[in-house]
Amino acid sequence: MGHIVTRKCAYCKGVVEIDKHNISNVIYFQGKYYHYDCFEHLASEKAASKRGKPQMWQEALDNIWALEDETKKMLEQFIAKDALNIWLLENYNITSVPTRFWQIVADLEGGMYKGKRCKPVNIITLCGCWRWGQQKLNEINYYNKSHNKGPKDDNARLAYDLAVLVGKVPNYLAYKTKSSSRRWELLKMRKSERKINGGCFKGYS
């Protein structure tokens, strides 16, 4: 997938362009996509009409911000799944990601792993964790092959590596928190430097 995901607006029939890095101005309602403005106009028309389900459309209109937020979360999940799918195809000797793997991921998101309750891990976190841990997973795979251990092929390796990563999610989240704190501190330092430099130059103007 590229930088932009496209969908067809069910109202104006135009293209809804969805920026993967800044999802906004799109509504998903009852299985259809809409531009935000198109949906607002449609919902207003339907709510004012005596036909159909005006109450349903009025409720949708009253909760349009919540609908936009739900749409954003749904699309983020979709984009993360696609990104993980591409990552796995590029880093493992497989032609497609097995359906069984995605079922395990869905169970994990619901707080179940190998038939036991666990802390839910959403696919956005899993995708980031997999990228973060890929080098270590490759090292483990190399060691296993050198010692005639581990999964026999890369299809089996997906489940094996997933099991490794499930145990490493807390480490990944700690890494993310630390990295975020470092970026924030760096940003504050840069802002401070700009103020200092700006103040110095003012004296020479």
PDB file of C-alpha atoms in Angstrom:
ATOM      1  CA  MET A   1       0.000   0.000   0.000  1.00  0.00           C
ATOM      2  CA  GLY A   2       1.129   3.540  -0.721  1.00  0.00           C
ATOM      3  CA  HIS A   3       0.834   6.668   1.373  1.00  0.00           C
ATOM      4  CA  ILE A   4      -2.828   7.138   0.397  1.00  0.00           C
ATOM      5  CA  VAL A   5      -5.688   4.639   0.745  1.00  0.00           C
ATOM      6  CA  THR A   6      -8.737   5.332  -1.429  1.00  0.00           C
ATOM      7  CA  ARG A   7     -12.397   4.489  -0.972  1.00  0.00           C
ATOM      8  CA  LYS A   8     -15.565   5.495  -2.855  1.00  0.00           C
ATOM      9  CA  CYS A   9     -17.936   7.933  -1.169  1.00  0.00           C
ATOM     10  CA  ALA A  10     -21.411   6.389  -1.041  1.00  0.00           C
ATOM     11  CA  TYR A  11     -23.011   9.838  -1.324  1.00  0.00           C
ATOM     12  CA  CYS A  12     -21.161  11.870  -3.991  1.00  0.00           C
ATOM     13  CA  LYS A  13     -19.541   8.787  -5.612  1.00  0.00           C
ATOM     14  CA  GLY A  14     -16.224  10.617  -5.555  1.00  0.00           C
ATOM     15  CA  VAL A  15     -12.927   9.302  -4.204  1.00  0.00           C
ATOM     16  CA  VAL A  16     -12.260   9.458  -0.474  1.00  0.00           C
ATOM     17  CA  GLU A  17      -8.501   9.870  -0.062  1.00  0.00           C
ATOM     18  CA  ILE A  18      -7.281   8.587   3.286  1.00  0.00           C
ATOM     19  CA  ASP A  19      -3.815   9.646   4.404  1.00  0.00           C
ATOM     20  CA  LYS A  20      -2.407   6.675   6.332  1.00  0.00           C
ATOM     21  CA  HIS A  21      -0.426   9.004   8.579  1.00  0.00           C
ATOM     22  CA  ASN A  22      -3.219  11.490   9.217  1.00  0.00           C
ATOM     23  CA  ILE A  23      -6.646   9.832   9.030  1.00  0.00           C
ATOM     24  CA  SER A  24      -9.397  12.457   9.094  1.00  0.00           C
ATOM     25  CA  ASN A  25     -12.547  13.706   7.330  1.00  0.00           C
ATOM     26  CA  VAL A  26     -13.882  10.222   6.604  1.00  0.00           C
ATOM     27  CA  ILE A  27     -16.903   8.414   8.036  1.00  0.00           C
ATOM     28  CA  TYR A  28     -17.652   4.694   7.877  1.00  0.00           C
ATOM     29  CA  PHE A  29     -21.319   3.995   8.520  1.00  0.00           C
ATOM     30  CA  GLN A  30     -23.340   0.838   7.926  1.00  0.00           C
ATOM     31  CA  GLY A  31     -20.728  -0.696   5.635  1.00  0.00           C
ATOM     32  CA  LYS A  32     -20.159   2.414   3.508  1.00  0.00           C
ATOM     33  CA  TYR A  33     -17.551   5.182   3.371  1.00  0.00           C
ATOM     34  CA  TYR A  34     -18.331   8.895   3.140  1.00  0.00           C
ATOM     35  CA  HIS A  35     -16.517  12.199   3.053  1.00  0.00           C
ATOM     36  CA  TYR A  36     -17.203  13.867   6.403  1.00  0.00           C
ATOM     37  CA  ASP A  37     -19.113  16.749   4.773  1.00  0.00           C
ATOM     38  CA  CYS A  38     -21.052  14.382   2.508  1.00  0.00           C
ATOM     39  CA  PHE A  39     -22.151  12.275   5.464  1.00  0.00           C
ATOM     40  CA  GLU A  40     -23.149  15.337   7.465  1.00  0.00           C
ATOM     41  CA  HIS A  41     -25.279  16.564   4.547  1.00  0.00           C
ATOM     42  CA  LEU A  42     -26.834  13.128   3.954  1.00  0.00           C
ATOM     43  CA  ALA A  43     -27.597  12.569   7.634  1.00  0.00           C
ATOM     44  CA  SER A  44     -29.235  16.020   7.851  1.00  0.00           C
ATOM     45  CA  GLU A  45     -31.426  15.215   4.855  1.00  0.00           C
ATOM     46  CA  LYS A  46     -32.402  11.788   6.185  1.00  0.00           C
ATOM     47  CA  ALA A  47     -33.074  13.093   9.697  1.00  0.00           C
ATOM     48  CA  ALA A  48     -35.420  15.766   8.319  1.00  0.00           C
ATOM     49  CA  SER A  49     -37.287  13.262   6.149  1.00  0.00           C
ATOM     50  CA  LYS A  50     -40.386  11.446   7.335  1.00  0.00           C
ATOM     51  CA  ARG A  51     -39.399   8.353   5.387  1.00  0.00           C
ATOM     52  CA  GLY A  52     -36.846   5.706   6.292  1.00  0.00           C
ATOM     53  CA  LYS A  53     -35.293   5.927   9.723  1.00  0.00           C
ATOM     54  CA  PRO A  54     -34.984   9.627  10.613  1.00  0.00           C
ATOM     55  CA  GLN A  55     -34.239   8.891  14.277  1.00  0.00           C
ATOM     56  CA  MET A  56     -31.277   6.673  13.347  1.00  0.00           C
ATOM     57  CA  TRP A  57     -29.844   9.382  11.098  1.00  0.00           C
ATOM     58  CA  GLN A  58     -30.390  12.055  13.734  1.00  0.00           C
ATOM     59  CA  GLU A  59     -28.478   9.962  16.258  1.00  0.00           C
ATOM     60  CA  ALA A  60     -25.697   9.502  13.701  1.00  0.00           C
ATOM     61  CA  LEU A  61     -25.618  13.257  13.117  1.00  0.00           C
ATOM     62  CA  ASP A  62     -25.550  13.985  16.845  1.00  0.00           C
ATOM     63  CA  ASN A  63     -22.649  11.556  17.275  1.00  0.00           C
ATOM     64  CA  ILE A  64     -20.732  12.372  14.088  1.00  0.00           C
ATOM     65  CA  TRP A  65     -17.494  13.109  15.946  1.00  0.00           C
ATOM     66  CA  ALA A  66     -17.675   9.733  17.676  1.00  0.00           C
ATOM     67  CA  LEU A  67     -18.332   8.078  14.305  1.00  0.00           C
ATOM     68  CA  GLU A  68     -15.274   9.808  12.855  1.00  0.00           C
ATOM     69  CA  ASP A  69     -13.180   8.594  15.791  1.00  0.00           C
ATOM     70  CA  GLU A  70     -14.461   5.016  15.410  1.00  0.00           C
ATOM     71  CA  THR A  71     -13.716   5.167  11.675  1.00  0.00           C
ATOM     72  CA  LYS A  72     -10.184   6.343  12.378  1.00  0.00           C
ATOM     73  CA  LYS A  73      -9.554   3.472  14.803  1.00  0.00           C
ATOM     74  CA  MET A  74     -10.987   0.934  12.351  1.00  0.00           C
ATOM     75  CA  LEU A  75      -8.822   2.228   9.500  1.00  0.00           C
ATOM     76  CA  GLU A  76      -5.730   2.290  11.719  1.00  0.00           C
ATOM     77  CA  GLN A  77      -6.335  -1.402  12.436  1.00  0.00           C
ATOM     78  CA  PHE A  78      -6.770  -2.155   8.729  1.00  0.00           C
ATOM     79  CA  ILE A  79      -3.618  -0.242   7.777  1.00  0.00           C
ATOM     80  CA  ALA A  80      -1.579  -1.910  10.532  1.00  0.00           C
ATOM     81  CA  LYS A  81      -2.719  -5.374   9.389  1.00  0.00           C
ATOM     82  CA  ASP A  82      -1.753  -4.587   5.817  1.00  0.00           C
ATOM     83  CA  ALA A  83       1.635  -3.228   6.946  1.00  0.00           C
ATOM     84  CA  LEU A  84       2.287  -6.364   9.012  1.00  0.00           C
ATOM     85  CA  ASN A  85       1.247  -8.571   6.087  1.00  0.00           C
ATOM     86  CA  ILE A  86       3.727  -6.802   3.779  1.00  0.00           C
ATOM     87  CA  TRP A  87       6.474  -6.988   6.421  1.00  0.00           C
ATOM     88  CA  LEU A  88       6.025 -10.738   6.873  1.00  0.00           C
ATOM     89  CA  LEU A  89       6.001 -11.385   3.119  1.00  0.00           C
ATOM     90  CA  GLU A  90       9.238  -9.416   2.767  1.00  0.00           C
ATOM     91  CA  ASN A  91      11.037 -11.023   5.709  1.00  0.00           C
ATOM     92  CA  TYR A  92       9.898 -14.656   5.521  1.00  0.00           C
ATOM     93  CA  ASN A  93      10.084 -17.231   2.765  1.00  0.00           C
ATOM     94  CA  ILE A  94       6.308 -17.477   2.291  1.00  0.00           C
ATOM     95  CA  THR A  95       3.908 -16.726  -0.565  1.00  0.00           C
ATOM     96  CA  SER A  96       1.044 -15.678   1.700  1.00  0.00           C
ATOM     97  CA  VAL A  97       0.378 -15.288   5.406  1.00  0.00           C
ATOM     98  CA  PRO A  98      -1.682 -18.303   6.595  1.00  0.00           C
ATOM     99  CA  THR A  99      -5.279 -17.719   7.680  1.00  0.00           C
ATOM    100  CA  ARG A 100      -4.516 -19.560  10.905  1.00  0.00           C
ATOM    101  CA  PHE A 101      -1.902 -16.931  11.776  1.00  0.00           C
ATOM    102  CA  TRP A 102      -4.448 -14.121  11.458  1.00  0.00           C
ATOM    103  CA  GLN A 103      -6.858 -16.076  13.652  1.00  0.00           C
ATOM    104  CA  ILE A 104      -4.199 -16.286  16.360  1.00  0.00           C
ATOM    105  CA  VAL A 105      -3.625 -12.520  16.015  1.00  0.00           C
ATOM    106  CA  ALA A 106      -7.388 -11.881  16.304  1.00  0.00           C
ATOM    107  CA  ASP A 107      -7.518 -14.031  19.449  1.00  0.00           C
ATOM    108  CA  LEU A 108      -4.568 -12.119  20.864  1.00  0.00           C
ATOM    109  CA  GLU A 109      -6.366  -8.815  20.257  1.00  0.00           C
ATOM    110  CA  GLY A 110      -9.326 -10.251  22.150  1.00  0.00           C
ATOM    111  CA  GLY A 111      -7.160 -11.230  25.121  1.00  0.00           C
ATOM    112  CA  MET A 112      -6.736 -14.938  24.371  1.00  0.00           C
ATOM    113  CA  TYR A 113      -3.528 -16.777  23.481  1.00  0.00           C
ATOM    114  CA  LYS A 114      -3.181 -20.549  23.176  1.00  0.00           C
ATOM    115  CA  GLY A 115      -6.512 -21.020  24.947  1.00  0.00           C
ATOM    116  CA  LYS A 116      -5.582 -18.883  27.946  1.00  0.00           C
ATOM    117  CA  ARG A 117      -6.519 -15.370  28.985  1.00  0.00           C
ATOM    118  CA  CYS A 118      -3.819 -12.780  28.407  1.00  0.00           C
ATOM    119  CA  LYS A 119      -3.405  -9.040  28.216  1.00  0.00           C
ATOM    120  CA  PRO A 120      -4.811  -7.960  24.812  1.00  0.00           C
ATOM    121  CA  VAL A 121      -2.277  -6.906  22.187  1.00  0.00           C
ATOM    122  CA  ASN A 122      -3.703  -4.865  19.313  1.00  0.00           C
ATOM    123  CA  ILE A 123      -2.349  -5.301  15.811  1.00  0.00           C
ATOM    124  CA  ILE A 124      -0.844  -1.796  15.749  1.00  0.00           C
ATOM    125  CA  THR A 125       1.357  -2.696  18.715  1.00  0.00           C
ATOM    126  CA  LEU A 126       2.126  -6.121  17.228  1.00  0.00           C
ATOM    127  CA  CYS A 127       3.187  -4.613  13.906  1.00  0.00           C
ATOM    128  CA  GLY A 128       5.563  -2.190  15.617  1.00  0.00           C
ATOM    129  CA  CYS A 129       6.865  -4.908  17.923  1.00  0.00           C
ATOM    130  CA  TRP A 130       7.587  -7.210  14.982  1.00  0.00           C
ATOM    131  CA  ARG A 131       9.622  -4.547  13.174  1.00  0.00           C
ATOM    132  CA  TRP A 132      11.475  -3.746  16.396  1.00  0.00           C
ATOM    133  CA  GLY A 133      12.276  -7.393  17.115  1.00  0.00           C
ATOM    134  CA  GLN A 134      12.961  -8.729  13.607  1.00  0.00           C
ATOM    135  CA  GLN A 135      16.740  -8.677  13.896  1.00  0.00           C
ATOM    136  CA  LYS A 136      16.644 -10.650  17.133  1.00  0.00           C
ATOM    137  CA  LEU A 137      14.149 -13.109  15.605  1.00  0.00           C
ATOM    138  CA  ASN A 138      16.528 -13.641  12.690  1.00  0.00           C
ATOM    139  CA  GLU A 139      19.373 -14.323  15.109  1.00  0.00           C
ATOM    140  CA  ILE A 140      17.245 -16.884  16.949  1.00  0.00           C
ATOM    141  CA  ASN A 141      16.334 -18.539  13.646  1.00  0.00           C
ATOM    142  CA  TYR A 142      19.990 -18.700  12.598  1.00  0.00           C
ATOM    143  CA  TYR A 143      20.921 -20.308  15.919  1.00  0.00           C
ATOM    144  CA  ASN A 144      18.086 -22.825  15.651  1.00  0.00           C
ATOM    145  CA  LYS A 145      19.069 -23.841  12.123  1.00  0.00           C
ATOM    146  CA  SER A 146      22.705 -24.200  13.172  1.00  0.00           C
ATOM    147  CA  HIS A 147      21.644 -26.593  15.922  1.00  0.00           C
ATOM    148  CA  ASN A 148      18.891 -28.441  14.025  1.00  0.00           C
ATOM    149  CA  LYS A 149      16.240 -26.921  16.278  1.00  0.00           C
ATOM    150  CA  GLY A 150      13.117 -24.810  15.922  1.00  0.00           C
ATOM    151  CA  PRO A 151      10.466 -24.674  13.162  1.00  0.00           C
ATOM    152  CA  LYS A 152      11.034 -26.606   9.930  1.00  0.00           C
ATOM    153  CA  ASP A 153       9.925 -23.845   7.539  1.00  0.00           C
ATOM    154  CA  ASP A 154       8.942 -20.172   7.566  1.00  0.00           C
ATOM    155  CA  ASN A 155       5.204 -20.883   7.723  1.00  0.00           C
ATOM    156  CA  ALA A 156       5.779 -22.649  11.038  1.00  0.00           C
ATOM    157  CA  ARG A 157       8.290 -19.968  11.998  1.00  0.00           C
ATOM    158  CA  LEU A 158       5.569 -17.296  11.972  1.00  0.00           C
ATOM    159  CA  ALA A 159       3.808 -18.909  14.938  1.00  0.00           C
ATOM    160  CA  TYR A 160       7.157 -19.545  16.637  1.00  0.00           C
ATOM    161  CA  ASP A 161       8.272 -15.922  16.250  1.00  0.00           C
ATOM    162  CA  LEU A 162       4.865 -14.666  17.363  1.00  0.00           C
ATOM    163  CA  ALA A 163       5.264 -16.656  20.589  1.00  0.00           C
ATOM    164  CA  VAL A 164       8.657 -14.998  21.144  1.00  0.00           C
ATOM    165  CA  LEU A 165       7.230 -11.526  20.529  1.00  0.00           C
ATOM    166  CA  VAL A 166       4.225 -12.015  22.813  1.00  0.00           C
ATOM    167  CA  GLY A 167       6.701 -12.371  25.669  1.00  0.00           C
ATOM    168  CA  LYS A 168       8.608  -9.290  24.511  1.00  0.00           C
ATOM    169  CA  VAL A 169       5.679  -6.864  24.183  1.00  0.00           C
ATOM    170  CA  PRO A 170       6.379  -5.248  27.621  1.00  0.00           C
ATOM    171  CA  ASN A 171       9.988  -4.642  26.524  1.00  0.00           C
ATOM    172  CA  TYR A 172       8.810  -3.079  23.270  1.00  0.00           C
ATOM    173  CA  LEU A 173       6.330  -0.798  25.046  1.00  0.00           C
ATOM    174  CA  ALA A 174       9.060   0.294  27.468  1.00  0.00           C
ATOM    175  CA  TYR A 175      11.341   0.994  24.491  1.00  0.00           C
ATOM    176  CA  LYS A 176       8.589   3.061  22.850  1.00  0.00           C
ATOM    177  CA  THR A 177       7.998   5.071  26.014  1.00  0.00           C
ATOM    178  CA  LYS A 178      11.717   5.740  26.414  1.00  0.00           C
ATOM    179  CA  SER A 179      12.103   6.735  22.754  1.00  0.00           C
ATOM    180  CA  SER A 180       9.101   9.040  22.990  1.00  0.00           C
ATOM    181  CA  SER A 181      10.557  10.708  26.089  1.00  0.00           C
ATOM    182  CA  ARG A 182      13.884  11.208  24.320  1.00  0.00           C
ATOM    183  CA  ARG A 183      12.181  12.785  21.305  1.00  0.00           C
ATOM    184  CA  TRP A 184      10.211  15.088  23.578  1.00  0.00           C
ATOM    185  CA  GLU A 185      13.342  16.178  25.437  1.00  0.00           C
ATOM    186  CA  LEU A 186      15.160  16.758  22.139  1.00  0.00           C
ATOM    187  CA  LEU A 187      12.250  18.842  20.868  1.00  0.00           C
ATOM    188  CA  LYS A 188      12.275  20.970  24.028  1.00  0.00           C
ATOM    189  CA  MET A 189      16.048  21.483  23.689  1.00  0.00           C
ATOM    190  CA  ARG A 190      15.686  22.614  20.081  1.00  0.00           C
ATOM    191  CA  LYS A 191      12.907  25.050  20.989  1.00  0.00           C
ATOM    192  CA  SER A 192      15.050  26.404  23.810  1.00  0.00           C
ATOM    193  CA  GLU A 193      18.041  26.810  21.475  1.00  0.00           C
ATOM    194  CA  ARG A 194      15.898  28.733  18.961  1.00  0.00           C
ATOM    195  CA  LYS A 195      14.741  31.121  21.697  1.00  0.00           C
ATOM    196  CA  ILE A 196      18.322  31.676  22.880  1.00  0.00           C
ATOM    197  CA  ASN A 197      19.641  32.214  19.345  1.00  0.00           C
ATOM    198  CA  GLY A 198      16.722  34.488  18.520  1.00  0.00           C
ATOM    199  CA  GLY A 199      17.427  36.571  21.614  1.00  0.00           C
ATOM    200  CA  CYS A 200      21.127  36.890  20.732  1.00  0.00           C
ATOM    201  CA  PHE A 201      20.426  38.150  17.229  1.00  0.00           C
ATOM    202  CA  LYS A 202      17.917  40.709  18.471  1.00  0.00           C
ATOM    203  CA  GLY A 203      20.715  42.631  20.161  1.00  0.00           C
ATOM    204  CA  TYR A 204      22.484  43.108  16.814  1.00  0.00           C
ATOM    205  CA  SER A 205      19.463  44.183  14.765  1.00  0.00           C
TER     206      SER A 205
END
